[in-house]
Amino acid sequence: WLSIAALLLSGFVMVFIGYGGFAFLPRNISLMMTVGVLMAVIFTYIHFGPWQQFRRGVAAADWPGAEHRIKTIRRLVGLNLLLGLATVVLAAAGASFS
């Protein structure tokens, strides 16, 4: 949780101090910020939704329910991985993307 907070906070500080706000951001950095926030939202959803349901299912020995939840978690983590890779591509593209 601290890592997510530090990443988001440092990103927003860089936007406002380094660029003067979102209105002045290059397109690739704006997209990187959007993807980063989306990744944080997905992680938060995983933690408070399917992960908690998975834990309850395991505790209750509801193996089919737990299996369904872990599959959901796996898909969402895969999506976050792809979004993270897209962020790397946007960062590497730099100003040529804009």
PDB file of C-alpha atoms in Angstrom:
ATOM      1  CA  TRP A   1       0.000   0.000   0.000  1.00  0.00           C
ATOM      2  CA  LEU A   2       2.866   2.357   0.798  1.00  0.00           C
ATOM      3  CA  SER A   3       4.449   1.673  -2.582  1.00  0.00           C
ATOM      4  CA  ILE A   4       1.226   2.506  -4.416  1.00  0.00           C
ATOM      5  CA  ALA A   5       0.804   5.696  -2.408  1.00  0.00           C
ATOM      6  CA  ALA A   6       4.431   6.689  -3.021  1.00  0.00           C
ATOM      7  CA  LEU A   7       4.178   6.044  -6.765  1.00  0.00           C
ATOM      8  CA  LEU A   8       0.954   7.988  -7.174  1.00  0.00           C
ATOM      9  CA  LEU A   9       2.032  10.840  -4.922  1.00  0.00           C
ATOM     10  CA  SER A  10       5.435  11.222  -6.573  1.00  0.00           C
ATOM     11  CA  GLY A  11       3.819  11.130 -10.009  1.00  0.00           C
ATOM     12  CA  PHE A  12       1.335  13.853  -9.155  1.00  0.00           C
ATOM     13  CA  VAL A  13       4.056  15.981  -7.529  1.00  0.00           C
ATOM     14  CA  MET A  14       6.177  15.653 -10.675  1.00  0.00           C
ATOM     15  CA  VAL A  15       3.213  16.657 -12.842  1.00  0.00           C
ATOM     16  CA  PHE A  16       2.524  19.814 -10.878  1.00  0.00           C
ATOM     17  CA  ILE A  17       6.087  20.833 -10.030  1.00  0.00           C
ATOM     18  CA  GLY A  18       7.840  19.648 -13.172  1.00  0.00           C
ATOM     19  CA  TYR A  19       5.194  20.477 -15.782  1.00  0.00           C
ATOM     20  CA  GLY A  20       2.891  22.974 -14.120  1.00  0.00           C
ATOM     21  CA  GLY A  21      -0.183  20.741 -14.164  1.00  0.00           C
ATOM     22  CA  PHE A  22      -2.013  18.303 -16.386  1.00  0.00           C
ATOM     23  CA  ALA A  23      -2.791  20.907 -19.046  1.00  0.00           C
ATOM     24  CA  PHE A  24       0.901  21.094 -19.957  1.00  0.00           C
ATOM     25  CA  LEU A  25       1.756  17.388 -19.952  1.00  0.00           C
ATOM     26  CA  PRO A  26       3.015  15.627 -23.059  1.00  0.00           C
ATOM     27  CA  ARG A  27       0.536  13.019 -24.271  1.00  0.00           C
ATOM     28  CA  ASN A  28       2.704  10.039 -23.318  1.00  0.00           C
ATOM     29  CA  ILE A  29       3.061  11.204 -19.704  1.00  0.00           C
ATOM     30  CA  SER A  30      -0.644  11.931 -19.469  1.00  0.00           C
ATOM     31  CA  LEU A  31      -1.370   8.410 -20.674  1.00  0.00           C
ATOM     32  CA  MET A  32       1.194   6.985 -18.244  1.00  0.00           C
ATOM     33  CA  MET A  33      -0.551   8.752 -15.366  1.00  0.00           C
ATOM     34  CA  THR A  34      -3.931   7.460 -16.502  1.00  0.00           C
ATOM     35  CA  VAL A  35      -2.660   3.897 -16.795  1.00  0.00           C
ATOM     36  CA  GLY A  36      -0.961   4.141 -13.386  1.00  0.00           C
ATOM     37  CA  VAL A  37      -4.161   5.264 -11.696  1.00  0.00           C
ATOM     38  CA  LEU A  38      -6.100   2.512 -13.489  1.00  0.00           C
ATOM     39  CA  MET A  39      -3.578  -0.073 -12.271  1.00  0.00           C
ATOM     40  CA  ALA A  40      -3.974   1.173  -8.695  1.00  0.00           C
ATOM     41  CA  VAL A  41      -7.769   0.938  -9.007  1.00  0.00           C
ATOM     42  CA  ILE A  42      -7.515  -2.631 -10.330  1.00  0.00           C
ATOM     43  CA  PHE A  43      -5.200  -3.625  -7.478  1.00  0.00           C
ATOM     44  CA  THR A  44      -7.533  -2.063  -4.908  1.00  0.00           C
ATOM     45  CA  TYR A  45     -10.484  -3.897  -6.435  1.00  0.00           C
ATOM     46  CA  ILE A  46      -8.567  -7.199  -6.335  1.00  0.00           C
ATOM     47  CA  HIS A  47      -7.643  -6.723  -2.696  1.00  0.00           C
ATOM     48  CA  PHE A  48     -11.073  -5.753  -1.405  1.00  0.00           C
ATOM     49  CA  GLY A  49     -13.134  -7.922  -3.777  1.00  0.00           C
ATOM     50  CA  PRO A  50     -11.945 -11.248  -5.162  1.00  0.00           C
ATOM     51  CA  TRP A  51      -9.018 -11.672  -2.736  1.00  0.00           C
ATOM     52  CA  GLN A  52     -11.229 -11.369   0.347  1.00  0.00           C
ATOM     53  CA  GLN A  53     -13.794 -13.703  -1.225  1.00  0.00           C
ATOM     54  CA  PHE A  54     -11.019 -16.170  -2.054  1.00  0.00           C
ATOM     55  CA  ARG A  55      -9.781 -16.143   1.549  1.00  0.00           C
ATOM     56  CA  ARG A  56     -13.301 -16.721   2.862  1.00  0.00           C
ATOM     57  CA  GLY A  57     -13.812 -19.544   0.372  1.00  0.00           C
ATOM     58  CA  VAL A  58     -10.602 -21.275   1.426  1.00  0.00           C
ATOM     59  CA  ALA A  59     -11.466 -20.867   5.113  1.00  0.00           C
ATOM     60  CA  ALA A  60     -14.901 -22.410   4.476  1.00  0.00           C
ATOM     61  CA  ALA A  61     -13.444 -25.154   2.233  1.00  0.00           C
ATOM     62  CA  ASP A  62     -15.546 -23.844  -0.675  1.00  0.00           C
ATOM     63  CA  TRP A  63     -13.042 -25.009  -3.260  1.00  0.00           C
ATOM     64  CA  PRO A  64     -15.109 -24.302  -6.409  1.00  0.00           C
ATOM     65  CA  GLY A  65     -15.812 -20.762  -5.194  1.00  0.00           C
ATOM     66  CA  ALA A  66     -12.165 -20.220  -4.258  1.00  0.00           C
ATOM     67  CA  GLU A  67     -11.085 -21.541  -7.659  1.00  0.00           C
ATOM     68  CA  HIS A  68     -13.407 -19.086  -9.404  1.00  0.00           C
ATOM     69  CA  ARG A  69     -11.994 -16.178  -7.378  1.00  0.00           C
ATOM     70  CA  ILE A  70      -8.368 -17.128  -7.979  1.00  0.00           C
ATOM     71  CA  LYS A  71      -9.048 -17.297 -11.723  1.00  0.00           C
ATOM     72  CA  THR A  72     -10.531 -13.807 -11.555  1.00  0.00           C
ATOM     73  CA  ILE A  73      -7.493 -12.593  -9.636  1.00  0.00           C
ATOM     74  CA  ARG A  74      -5.142 -14.201 -12.160  1.00  0.00           C
ATOM     75  CA  ARG A  75      -6.901 -12.451 -15.074  1.00  0.00           C
ATOM     76  CA  LEU A  76      -6.835  -9.070 -13.354  1.00  0.00           C
ATOM     77  CA  VAL A  77      -3.175  -9.416 -12.390  1.00  0.00           C
ATOM     78  CA  GLY A  78      -2.441 -10.337 -16.021  1.00  0.00           C
ATOM     79  CA  LEU A  79      -4.277  -7.212 -17.127  1.00  0.00           C
ATOM     80  CA  ASN A  80      -2.209  -5.143 -14.693  1.00  0.00           C
ATOM     81  CA  LEU A  81       0.947  -6.721 -16.107  1.00  0.00           C
ATOM     82  CA  LEU A  82      -0.053  -5.742 -19.647  1.00  0.00           C
ATOM     83  CA  LEU A  83      -0.892  -2.219 -18.496  1.00  0.00           C
ATOM     84  CA  GLY A  84       2.504  -2.002 -16.791  1.00  0.00           C
ATOM     85  CA  LEU A  85       4.232  -3.092 -19.994  1.00  0.00           C
ATOM     86  CA  ALA A  86       2.243  -0.486 -21.917  1.00  0.00           C
ATOM     87  CA  THR A  87       3.459   2.134 -19.439  1.00  0.00           C
ATOM     88  CA  VAL A  88       7.060   1.097 -20.110  1.00  0.00           C
ATOM     89  CA  VAL A  89       6.449   1.463 -23.856  1.00  0.00           C
ATOM     90  CA  LEU A  90       4.946   4.916 -23.330  1.00  0.00           C
ATOM     91  CA  ALA A  91       7.924   5.938 -21.210  1.00  0.00           C
ATOM     92  CA  ALA A  92      10.388   4.632 -23.798  1.00  0.00           C
ATOM     93  CA  ALA A  93       8.509   6.344 -26.632  1.00  0.00           C
ATOM     94  CA  GLY A  94       9.031   9.668 -24.904  1.00  0.00           C
ATOM     95  CA  ALA A  95       8.319  12.817 -26.815  1.00  0.00           C
ATOM     96  CA  SER A  96       8.221  10.960 -30.147  1.00  0.00           C
ATOM     97  CA  PHE A  97       4.815   9.605 -29.109  1.00  0.00           C
ATOM     98  CA  SER A  98       3.254  13.055 -28.732  1.00  0.00           C
TER      99      SER A  98
END
